[in-house]
């Protein structure tokens, strides 16, 4: 059964990759979607099966074959489902199926061959992601880890004839290779130290080793190297720069990469190795600090972005930072809980932005939007629900998971990190409702110039910050002129009137509604005890974060009996009161962020322009994303390029290697020119040469 979860999307890839050019779009899209639904169905059956097992036995393994056998070392290609991977496969196949359904309508104007190519990449991506989360050892996980990196390159650069898309794909590929290099070193260090790469065996061994408190030993170094790999895959400082550029891919790809799959791989990897990271408190603190700083930095950048998808991209980076903050606090369940809820509302937001872009025929600049709620009601209301959820408004899914992260951080005594998380929550609510108000509310700006700037050089007619660089290109296929933004307006070559706007087609609308329902109710699986609920997700995940033992199993036996007793004891000691207080604070923060956004970008829009004019340096710093890309270009890219061109190519290649080859050729050519002069074609000259040769030979012997 486990192999089928992976094989179904792999089969879809093989069909569309080999026969897609000969298949009509209806068939290729239906095949790709059907295999994802089949994989989701099998995943539900497997999870239902392990849910019916005793707590200590909630795991299913399937060994396909022995992959590596060298001496005493044997490594099998084994898939394993436990509570943690069960959550992941449900998210990947469930959200992935919805994205496939959405894509059948969104990508419909592609030609048949390109349509099939798109779905083949999408299926292959899902297959590799499932390998990643089902792998029972590091090497199988790494196959999926590298596979999703390859597929992200293919999907981000899907419209490869557009230079920006090709460059974004290469950037994602190269940046991830840096993290993967560290990940490989971490795996090798663990293998050299413990002789195994199996997750269960490593957990059992590490459990018997004391935590490296106050020292930075092998466990700390190995876990740090693994975390560096996670910073690449999950877009954390310093390797986050690829993710905003990944917006060059089709919008459903952005939803797939940024919501449910690739960017969560690093969070999952830390959760899978919770025992290892728990024994390296120094690394955990680094994870928490990097996560908090990433969340704050991305949140500030998101405040001034004008591309609808880039706002969501920096939102993803920020939310991933909160997940890593939870992991660094040792609150692995809280991190996975936010991963789970985030999949719903972030997929909803990206797909909602895709519906807006689809309606505006490629326009992505929110300065050219406004007043869309009356023309796109389904898109508006679902997008609003997703925005409320990510902002942390009470009793929506994001509220429960984000509150748990902040609560665990505060309870651990890390006040500064809690404050950073609280500020990030305020920023999230602010920039998300800036996006809502400027896209859906106010007066329509659909026929505004592509780059409206005010006479003050600040904010234009929309009251928005202008970009110092050219605006982001359309992400719709450049092969379709209708999809390109018109230089005279926001609706393509012909320029459409607002009355011609259309809401999401049926397939897209259905997906938006389903994800909106998930964004409301998904969090109720983890209602805290302080609100009279039961955090069933925490109890479900607990065995995955501990070494396999009967003692651990007894701690979570009966699903919640022991945990409820512990929570009741904590409530007596005031923990429930603390949690309720922090909930009230986080709720107030979310509502304050929405109020700030409404005041600045809905009621008094001139404030935004005056703020940019009063603080031009700060505004320019945020607009240019702290100049991190420019810093990398100056310190890494250009030195490598110059070194390659001047030293390696100009010095070694041209002067040494080419010089040696060309010099040898010159010697041969010169010698040949001399010898060629002797070939005159004259019989007398040849006879004279022979006579001279005879005289020389005879003279030599006579002389001797």
XYZ file of C-alpha atoms in Angstrom:
704
model
C 0.000 0.000 0.000
C 2.807 2.461 0.821
C 4.475 1.988 -2.540
C 1.203 2.798 -4.288
C 1.152 6.233 -2.659
C 4.337 7.062 -4.574
C 3.725 4.958 -7.675
C 0.407 6.560 -8.618
C 1.826 10.070 -9.257
C 4.933 8.484 -10.779
C 2.679 6.651 -13.229
C 0.979 9.933 -14.108
C 4.385 11.457 -14.828
C 5.371 8.576 -17.109
C 2.121 8.755 -19.074
C 2.199 12.494 -19.648
C 5.950 12.635 -20.235
C 5.871 9.902 -22.878
C 2.422 10.226 -24.467
C 1.386 13.757 -23.524
C 2.167 15.270 -26.916
C -0.319 12.875 -28.485
C -3.045 13.342 -25.870
C -5.640 16.100 -25.768
C -5.574 18.372 -22.739
C -8.703 16.833 -21.267
C -7.064 13.414 -21.021
C -3.613 14.536 -19.843
C -5.115 16.750 -17.132
C -7.579 14.065 -16.073
C -4.840 11.420 -15.822
C -2.621 13.671 -13.692
C -5.502 14.584 -11.387
C -6.822 11.023 -11.142
C -3.486 9.573 -10.023
C -3.220 12.241 -7.306
C -6.730 11.463 -6.068
C -5.847 7.755 -6.095
C -2.714 8.461 -4.069
C -4.764 10.533 -1.621
C -7.301 7.707 -1.284
C -4.591 5.167 -0.478
C -3.041 7.625 1.989
C -6.349 7.967 3.827
C -6.692 4.176 3.980
C -3.175 3.771 5.387
C -3.651 6.509 7.982
C -6.990 5.004 8.990
C -5.227 1.682 9.409
C -2.477 2.982 11.699
C -4.983 5.072 13.669
C -6.693 1.834 14.670
C -3.476 0.358 16.080
C -2.267 0.691 19.679
C -0.178 3.814 20.226
C 3.117 1.949 20.505
C 2.435 0.138 17.213
C 1.327 3.065 15.063
C 3.762 2.529 12.239
C 3.681 0.621 8.974
C 6.807 -0.243 6.995
C 7.323 -1.628 3.533
C 10.744 -2.668 2.271
C 10.829 -2.690 -1.509
C 14.345 -4.072 -1.957
C 17.889 -3.929 -0.589
C 19.447 -0.852 -2.098
C 23.023 -0.909 -0.768
C 24.859 -3.907 0.703
C 28.546 -3.420 1.496
C 30.096 -5.613 4.145
C 28.160 -5.217 7.362
C 26.341 -2.152 6.052
C 22.934 -2.841 4.526
C 20.510 -0.111 3.493
C 17.051 -0.938 2.201
C 14.682 1.144 0.141
C 12.054 1.260 2.860
C 8.933 3.369 3.225
C 7.521 4.024 6.684
C 4.307 5.679 7.840
C 4.007 6.846 11.434
C 1.902 9.681 12.890
C 4.245 12.387 11.564
C 4.518 11.095 8.005
C 0.772 10.354 8.090
C 0.065 14.064 8.520
C 2.484 14.888 5.719
C 1.118 12.447 3.144
C -2.426 13.638 3.803
C -1.366 17.251 3.303
C 0.704 16.512 0.197
C -1.839 14.342 -1.572
C -4.898 16.277 -0.358
C -3.692 19.797 -1.121
C -1.845 18.453 -4.166
C -5.053 16.959 -5.593
C -6.848 20.288 -5.179
C -4.010 22.124 -6.916
C -4.156 19.633 -9.804
C -7.907 20.241 -10.166
C -7.344 23.998 -10.080
C -4.581 23.712 -12.690
C -6.852 22.009 -15.220
C -8.688 25.330 -15.586
C -5.851 27.769 -14.883
C -3.474 26.287 -17.485
C -6.174 25.516 -20.049
C -4.892 27.981 -22.652
C -1.564 26.190 -22.982
C -1.104 24.081 -26.103
C -1.552 20.331 -25.618
C 2.149 19.454 -25.404
C 2.933 22.214 -22.888
C -0.161 21.322 -20.883
C 1.012 17.715 -20.619
C 4.562 18.812 -19.780
C 3.233 20.929 -16.936
C 1.222 18.071 -15.432
C 4.075 15.604 -15.851
C 6.313 17.911 -13.791
C 3.550 18.362 -11.222
C 3.093 14.594 -10.805
C 6.835 13.999 -10.581
C 7.108 16.701 -7.927
C 4.407 15.020 -5.840
C 6.077 11.616 -6.237
C 9.444 12.887 -5.010
C 7.843 14.765 -2.114
C 6.112 11.566 -1.033
C 9.429 9.703 -1.216
C 10.900 12.392 1.029
C 8.305 12.051 3.787
C 7.912 8.262 3.528
C 11.628 7.420 3.547
C 12.629 5.373 6.576
C 16.269 6.485 6.420
C 18.290 9.516 5.462
C 19.331 8.264 2.037
C 15.786 7.561 0.851
C 14.726 10.943 2.222
C 17.622 12.528 0.337
C 16.439 11.033 -2.953
C 13.125 12.837 -2.480
C 14.976 15.904 -1.172
C 16.996 16.208 -4.388
C 14.045 15.183 -6.544
C 11.854 18.058 -5.368
C 14.795 20.387 -5.977
C 14.989 19.194 -9.572
C 11.232 19.499 -10.078
C 11.136 22.973 -8.553
C 13.746 24.011 -11.133
C 11.589 22.588 -13.918
C 8.361 24.142 -12.624
C 9.724 27.576 -11.720
C 11.297 27.799 -15.156
C 8.303 26.234 -16.897
C 8.030 29.229 -19.236
C 11.727 28.940 -20.010
C 11.548 31.237 -23.060
C 11.061 34.097 -20.613
C 14.504 35.095 -19.332
C 13.315 35.982 -15.821
C 11.696 32.544 -15.415
C 14.813 30.727 -16.622
C 16.996 32.784 -14.280
C 14.659 32.138 -11.322
C 14.789 28.392 -11.924
C 18.579 28.423 -12.024
C 18.739 30.565 -8.895
C 16.520 28.143 -6.974
C 18.598 25.198 -8.144
C 21.974 26.734 -7.247
C 20.925 28.095 -3.846
C 19.450 24.733 -2.861
C 22.664 22.973 -3.869
C 24.521 25.035 -1.255
C 22.202 23.791 1.476
C 22.280 20.251 0.105
C 26.078 20.199 0.337
C 25.829 20.818 4.083
C 23.036 18.248 4.333
C 25.257 15.588 2.764
C 28.068 16.417 5.199
C 25.636 16.043 8.095
C 24.508 12.629 6.855
C 28.100 11.464 6.416
C 29.018 12.661 9.904
C 26.120 10.723 11.429
C 27.026 7.609 9.480
C 30.699 7.863 10.453
C 29.751 8.271 14.112
C 26.898 5.760 14.450
C 27.178 3.453 11.437
C 23.542 3.805 10.404
C 21.278 6.177 8.514
C 17.979 4.669 9.673
C 15.874 7.176 11.599
C 14.622 4.693 14.192
C 18.059 3.246 14.860
C 19.611 6.701 15.165
C 16.904 7.787 17.608
C 17.443 4.681 19.725
C 21.222 5.242 19.815
C 21.074 8.978 20.509
C 18.567 8.468 23.335
C 21.303 6.734 25.341
C 23.712 9.665 24.842
C 23.512 12.647 27.220
C 22.514 15.961 25.643
C 25.445 18.138 24.583
C 24.655 20.949 27.002
C 27.455 23.503 27.152
C 29.506 21.787 24.442
C 29.331 21.652 20.662
C 30.055 18.043 19.850
C 29.286 15.626 17.060
C 25.520 15.722 17.585
C 25.491 19.516 17.534
C 27.654 19.691 14.429
C 25.660 17.039 12.552
C 22.337 18.656 13.448
C 23.667 22.101 12.481
C 24.736 20.808 9.062
C 21.307 19.262 8.582
C 19.706 22.566 9.566
C 21.793 24.433 6.986
C 20.305 22.071 4.427
C 16.881 22.953 5.786
C 17.565 26.693 5.398
C 17.969 26.100 1.680
C 14.920 23.942 1.169
C 12.689 25.909 3.569
C 13.969 29.389 2.643
C 15.523 30.658 5.870
C 18.367 33.114 6.416
C 20.790 33.091 4.623
C 19.420 30.869 1.793
C 15.909 32.285 1.447
C 16.611 34.446 -1.625
C 15.418 31.884 -4.181
C 11.829 31.674 -2.955
C 10.494 35.144 -3.889
C 11.949 34.731 -7.390
C 10.149 31.394 -7.659
C 7.007 33.441 -8.353
C 8.068 33.327 -12.012
C 6.434 29.907 -12.263
C 2.712 29.373 -12.850
C 0.579 30.349 -9.849
C -0.519 26.761 -9.009
C 3.173 25.882 -8.824
C 3.652 28.673 -6.303
C 0.817 27.202 -4.248
C 2.279 23.696 -4.450
C 5.831 24.728 -3.555
C 4.981 27.342 -0.929
C 2.013 25.765 0.818
C 2.070 22.023 1.222
C 5.262 20.557 -0.133
C 8.812 21.638 -0.835
C 9.280 24.520 1.595
C 7.992 22.414 4.485
C 10.619 19.725 3.876
C 13.105 21.330 6.269
C 10.522 21.596 9.039
C 9.553 17.965 8.518
C 13.202 16.865 8.555
C 13.786 18.460 11.963
C 10.597 16.887 13.305
C 11.644 13.508 11.934
C 14.950 13.847 13.813
C 13.481 15.392 16.948
C 15.508 13.111 19.241
C 18.767 14.116 17.532
C 18.011 17.842 17.696
C 16.776 17.562 21.308
C 20.228 16.304 22.257
C 21.837 19.354 20.636
C 20.406 22.345 22.565
C 22.975 24.678 21.008
C 21.693 23.876 17.537
C 18.080 24.217 18.682
C 18.792 27.746 19.898
C 20.334 28.588 16.514
C 17.246 27.159 14.799
C 14.968 29.314 16.954
C 16.974 32.517 16.459
C 17.280 32.052 12.680
C 13.570 31.275 12.454
C 12.575 34.356 14.446
C 14.874 36.692 12.499
C 13.683 35.278 9.178
C 10.054 35.754 10.206
C 10.658 39.374 11.191
C 12.765 40.288 8.162
C 10.368 38.746 5.627
C 7.415 40.395 7.365
C 8.923 43.862 7.018
C 9.727 43.283 3.337
C 6.169 42.120 2.673
C 4.830 45.507 3.805
C 6.019 47.327 0.673
C 5.896 44.741 -2.128
C 3.579 45.538 -5.024
C 3.435 42.189 -6.810
C 0.521 40.198 -5.393
C 2.439 36.927 -5.497
C 5.613 38.364 -4.013
C 3.689 39.591 -0.986
C 2.516 36.022 -0.478
C 6.026 34.705 -1.105
C 7.510 36.799 1.690
C 4.545 35.790 3.822
C 5.560 32.173 3.270
C 9.147 32.900 4.306
C 7.833 34.610 7.437
C 5.475 31.773 8.369
C 8.229 29.221 7.835
C 10.321 31.261 10.240
C 7.619 30.834 12.876
C 7.640 27.076 12.270
C 11.404 26.979 12.819
C 10.972 29.115 15.941
C 8.668 26.412 17.290
C 11.109 23.655 16.351
C 13.948 25.542 18.043
C 11.877 25.765 21.227
C 11.522 21.984 21.160
C 7.787 22.420 20.467
C 7.875 20.033 17.526
C 4.145 19.414 17.661
C 3.416 23.152 17.470
C 5.676 23.496 14.425
C 3.970 20.637 12.580
C 0.558 21.982 13.628
C 1.345 25.320 11.972
C 2.716 23.492 8.933
C -0.615 21.683 8.654
C -2.856 24.753 9.018
C -0.559 26.876 6.864
C -1.018 24.428 3.991
C -4.714 25.298 3.793
C -4.704 29.069 4.035
C -1.501 29.647 2.053
C -2.674 27.381 -0.786
C -5.970 29.286 -0.691
C -4.209 32.655 -0.857
C -1.945 31.692 -3.742
C -4.771 30.131 -5.718
C -6.934 33.152 -4.934
C -4.207 35.410 -6.313
C -4.149 33.166 -9.360
C -7.879 33.752 -9.844
C -7.253 37.508 -9.699
C -4.397 37.249 -12.199
C -6.534 35.027 -14.416
C -9.364 37.587 -14.356
C -6.985 40.458 -15.147
C -5.242 38.495 -17.912
C -1.805 38.490 -16.353
C -1.764 41.661 -14.261
C 0.013 41.145 -10.917
C 0.720 44.690 -9.747
C -1.716 45.589 -6.971
C -1.335 49.236 -7.964
C -3.381 48.347 -11.037
C -6.161 46.591 -9.138
C -8.811 47.762 -6.682
C -12.569 47.377 -6.450
C -12.494 43.730 -7.524
C -14.766 42.366 -4.809
C -17.918 43.311 -6.710
C -16.724 41.479 -9.833
C -15.006 38.476 -8.181
C -17.210 37.612 -5.177
C -16.101 33.985 -4.737
C -12.445 34.917 -5.047
C -12.904 37.848 -2.656
C -14.663 35.986 0.147
C -12.361 32.974 0.029
C -9.281 35.216 -0.128
C -10.627 37.164 2.844
C -11.043 33.955 4.842
C -7.459 32.946 4.046
C -6.208 36.380 5.082
C -8.127 36.243 8.371
C -6.699 32.779 9.051
C -3.075 33.722 8.403
C -3.510 36.916 10.448
C -4.437 34.795 13.467
C -7.987 36.047 13.945
C -9.597 34.036 16.785
C -11.163 30.671 16.048
C -9.800 30.295 12.529
C -7.129 27.684 11.825
C -4.124 30.015 11.943
C -5.138 31.326 15.353
C -4.729 27.973 17.094
C -1.379 27.010 15.561
C 0.239 30.454 15.761
C -0.948 30.934 19.346
C 0.596 27.622 20.357
C 3.975 28.683 18.916
C 3.928 31.970 20.807
C 2.764 30.259 23.981
C 5.531 27.655 23.876
C 8.139 30.364 23.202
C 6.920 32.478 26.118
C 6.727 29.483 28.443
C 10.345 28.577 27.668
C 11.381 32.009 28.913
C 12.649 33.385 25.586
C 11.009 36.800 25.922
C 12.898 38.425 23.061
C 12.004 35.646 20.642
C 8.383 35.824 21.813
C 8.393 39.588 21.182
C 9.800 39.046 17.685
C 7.077 36.473 17.038
C 4.408 38.887 18.291
C 5.722 41.699 16.074
C 5.766 39.288 13.143
C 2.122 38.473 13.811
C 1.299 42.195 13.736
C 3.169 42.600 10.450
C 1.398 39.569 8.981
C -2.043 40.975 9.687
C -0.992 44.387 8.381
C 0.524 43.395 5.036
C -2.122 40.767 4.319
C -4.950 43.253 4.758
C -3.004 45.869 2.849
C -3.152 43.296 0.057
C -6.880 42.669 0.587
C -7.850 46.339 0.696
C -5.753 47.426 -2.267
C -6.790 44.485 -4.431
C -10.483 44.158 -3.670
C -11.607 47.443 -2.073
C -11.620 51.065 -3.106
C -12.019 52.414 -6.610
C -11.030 50.309 -9.635
C -7.570 51.155 -10.977
C -7.596 48.582 -13.762
C -6.803 51.068 -16.512
C -4.132 52.916 -14.548
C -0.633 53.195 -16.042
C 1.588 50.204 -15.401
C 3.794 52.207 -12.998
C 1.733 55.024 -11.482
C 3.998 57.455 -9.677
C 2.964 60.623 -7.955
C 4.574 63.961 -8.598
C 6.409 63.449 -5.331
C 8.067 60.300 -6.641
C 6.489 58.307 -3.884
C 3.252 56.413 -4.088
C 1.189 57.172 -7.187
C -2.543 57.253 -7.488
C -3.015 54.104 -5.487
C -1.097 55.329 -2.500
C 1.454 52.553 -2.917
C 5.183 52.411 -2.848
C 6.681 52.300 -6.344
C 9.431 49.889 -7.199
C 12.861 51.256 -7.965
C 13.265 48.407 -10.421
C 11.061 47.420 -13.358
C 7.852 45.760 -12.319
C 7.522 42.019 -12.183
C 6.705 40.440 -15.529
C 3.493 38.586 -16.133
C 3.670 34.965 -15.105
C 1.275 33.806 -17.734
C 2.718 32.123 -20.781
C 4.455 34.632 -23.043
C 3.309 32.627 -26.041
C -0.201 34.033 -25.540
C -0.286 37.772 -26.289
C -3.690 38.159 -24.639
C -2.115 37.251 -21.309
C 0.453 40.011 -21.367
C -0.294 43.273 -19.557
C -0.958 46.138 -21.919
C 1.242 49.233 -21.687
C -1.998 51.219 -21.715
C -3.849 49.325 -19.048
C -4.091 46.198 -16.980
C -6.131 43.989 -19.258
C -4.060 42.892 -22.233
C -3.798 44.257 -25.729
C -7.441 45.106 -26.153
C -7.915 46.584 -22.660
C -10.994 45.153 -20.951
C -13.647 47.113 -19.148
C -14.458 46.083 -15.561
C -17.764 44.669 -16.798
C -15.804 42.025 -18.664
C -14.163 40.719 -15.480
C -15.064 37.153 -14.644
C -14.796 35.225 -11.413
C -12.940 31.942 -11.110
C -14.196 29.126 -13.390
C -16.015 26.232 -11.746
C -12.958 24.031 -11.151
C -10.984 26.890 -9.641
C -13.933 28.145 -7.566
C -14.585 24.675 -6.120
C -10.982 24.388 -4.955
C -11.064 27.859 -3.394
C -14.220 27.003 -1.450
C -12.823 23.689 -0.164
C -9.597 25.368 0.967
C -11.588 28.167 2.612
C -13.511 25.577 4.644
C -10.192 24.001 5.652
C -8.810 27.409 6.602
C -11.713 27.819 9.027
C -11.939 24.369 10.596
C -8.505 22.719 10.220
C -7.258 24.199 13.480
C -9.947 22.563 15.598
C -7.929 19.364 15.667
C -5.565 21.174 18.039
C -7.802 23.220 20.336
C -5.836 23.771 23.580
C -7.072 22.525 26.912
C -7.301 26.116 28.158
C -10.252 26.622 25.799
C -11.933 23.435 26.931
C -10.670 21.418 23.980
C -8.234 18.569 23.441
C -5.056 18.953 21.424
C -5.521 15.685 19.584
C -2.836 16.495 17.054
C -0.197 16.829 19.783
C -1.180 13.453 21.232
C -1.185 11.915 17.751
C 2.305 13.228 16.910
C 3.947 12.512 20.274
C 5.304 9.018 19.412
C 7.094 10.376 16.339
C 9.174 12.798 18.394
C 10.555 10.194 20.800
C 12.715 7.119 20.544
C 10.711 3.887 20.211
C 10.160 2.472 23.687
C 7.342 1.200 25.839
C 7.942 4.042 28.261
C 7.224 6.588 25.558
C 4.189 4.654 24.397
C 2.792 4.584 27.911
C 3.054 8.366 28.092
C 0.561 8.751 25.247
C -1.495 5.610 25.816
C -5.193 6.062 25.534
C -4.660 9.021 23.203
C -5.172 11.721 25.793
C -5.731 10.230 29.245
C -2.272 10.946 30.625
C -1.816 14.213 28.715
C -5.180 15.465 29.953
C -4.205 14.693 33.522
C -0.935 16.580 33.049
C -2.742 19.520 31.479
C -5.197 19.626 34.364
C -2.274 19.722 36.782
C -0.724 22.568 34.788
C -4.032 24.427 34.815
C -4.033 24.253 38.614
C -0.594 25.855 38.598
C -1.731 28.728 36.435
C -0.635 27.509 32.995
C -4.155 27.759 31.627
C -4.429 31.351 32.807
C -1.122 32.193 31.150
C -2.217 30.599 27.898
C -5.528 32.447 27.905
C -3.711 35.722 28.555
C -1.329 35.124 25.655
C -4.281 34.185 23.449
C -5.915 37.493 24.251
C -2.685 39.328 23.466
C -2.206 37.532 20.122
C -5.849 38.140 19.202
C -5.468 41.836 19.999
C -2.307 41.922 17.878
C -4.123 40.372 14.901
C -7.037 42.777 15.165
C -4.662 45.719 15.614
C -2.809 44.769 12.435
C -6.079 44.647 10.486
C -7.108 48.007 11.933
C -3.766 49.585 10.993
C -4.087 48.280 7.433
C -7.671 49.559 7.167
C -6.725 53.009 8.450
C -3.694 53.444 6.180
C -4.810 51.733 2.973
C -8.597 52.029 3.134
C -9.554 55.152 5.096
C -6.560 57.521 4.901
C -4.490 56.397 1.931
C -2.462 59.591 1.840
C -0.715 58.425 5.024
C 1.166 55.751 3.098
C 2.602 58.317 0.703
C 3.624 60.700 3.463
C 5.322 57.900 5.412
C 7.443 56.968 2.402
C 8.393 60.592 1.823
C 9.238 61.139 5.486
C 11.321 57.959 5.754
C 12.768 57.482 2.257
C 15.820 55.556 3.442
C 13.795 52.979 5.352
C 11.273 52.740 2.544
C 14.006 52.159 -0.037
C 15.704 49.609 2.223
C 12.530 47.537 2.560
C 11.570 47.959 -1.079
C 14.963 46.601 -2.142
C 14.707 43.710 0.344
C 17.612 44.899 2.516
C 19.855 44.666 -0.564
C 20.596 41.031 0.236
C 20.493 39.999 -3.417
C 22.804 42.880 -4.297
C 25.139 41.875 -1.462
C 25.277 38.277 -2.697
C 25.832 39.500 -6.232
C 28.737 41.716 -5.148
C 30.378 39.266 -2.749
C 29.665 35.890 -4.342
C 28.312 36.023 -7.888
C 30.547 38.709 -9.376
C 33.810 37.464 -7.774
C 33.061 33.971 -9.093
C 32.172 35.356 -12.515
C 35.256 37.599 -12.682
C 37.468 34.856 -11.302
C 36.103 32.419 -13.825
C 36.482 34.807 -16.759
C 39.801 36.433 -15.872
C 41.712 33.849 -13.850
C 40.354 30.481 -14.917
C 39.296 31.237 -18.470
C 41.599 34.117 -19.387
C 44.609 32.833 -17.437
C 44.544 29.060 -17.138
C 42.286 28.061 -20.016
C 43.366 30.557 -22.702
C 47.013 31.116 -21.823
C 48.069 27.769 -20.387
C 45.831 25.065 -21.840
C 44.959 26.755 -25.126
C 48.497 28.155 -25.326
C 50.022 24.688 -25.065
C 47.667 23.249 -27.654
C 48.025 26.214 -30.009
C 51.810 26.297 -29.495
C 52.120 22.636 -30.458
C 50.066 23.353 -33.559
C 52.277 26.355 -34.431
C 55.449 24.258 -34.143
C 54.024 21.575 -36.402
C 52.812 24.184 -38.894
C 56.228 25.948 -38.956
C 58.144 22.721 -39.396
C 55.781 21.663 -42.134
C 56.330 24.985 -43.930
C 60.087 24.370 -44.014
C 59.716 20.817 -45.236
C 57.168 21.911 -47.799
C 59.800 24.074 -49.514
C 61.807 20.955 -50.331
C 58.948 19.490 -52.333
C 59.624 21.476 -55.566
C 58.554 18.865 -58.123
C 61.937 19.191 -59.976
C 63.733 15.904 -60.864
C 67.075 17.729 -60.873
C 66.476 18.999 -57.362
C 65.576 15.530 -56.125
C 68.702 14.034 -57.855
C 70.878 16.748 -56.325
C 69.389 15.982 -52.901
C 70.098 12.275 -53.325
C 73.668 13.014 -54.489
C 74.235 15.308 -51.546
C 72.881 12.644 -49.199
C 75.232 10.013 -50.644
C 78.204 12.372 -50.291
C 77.309 13.112 -46.683
C 76.937 9.430 -45.816
C 80.214 8.458 -47.544
C 81.977 11.390 -45.955
C 80.777 10.311 -42.541
C 82.137 6.777 -42.967
C 85.435 8.014 -44.506
C 85.860 10.476 -41.656
C 85.378 7.708 -39.084
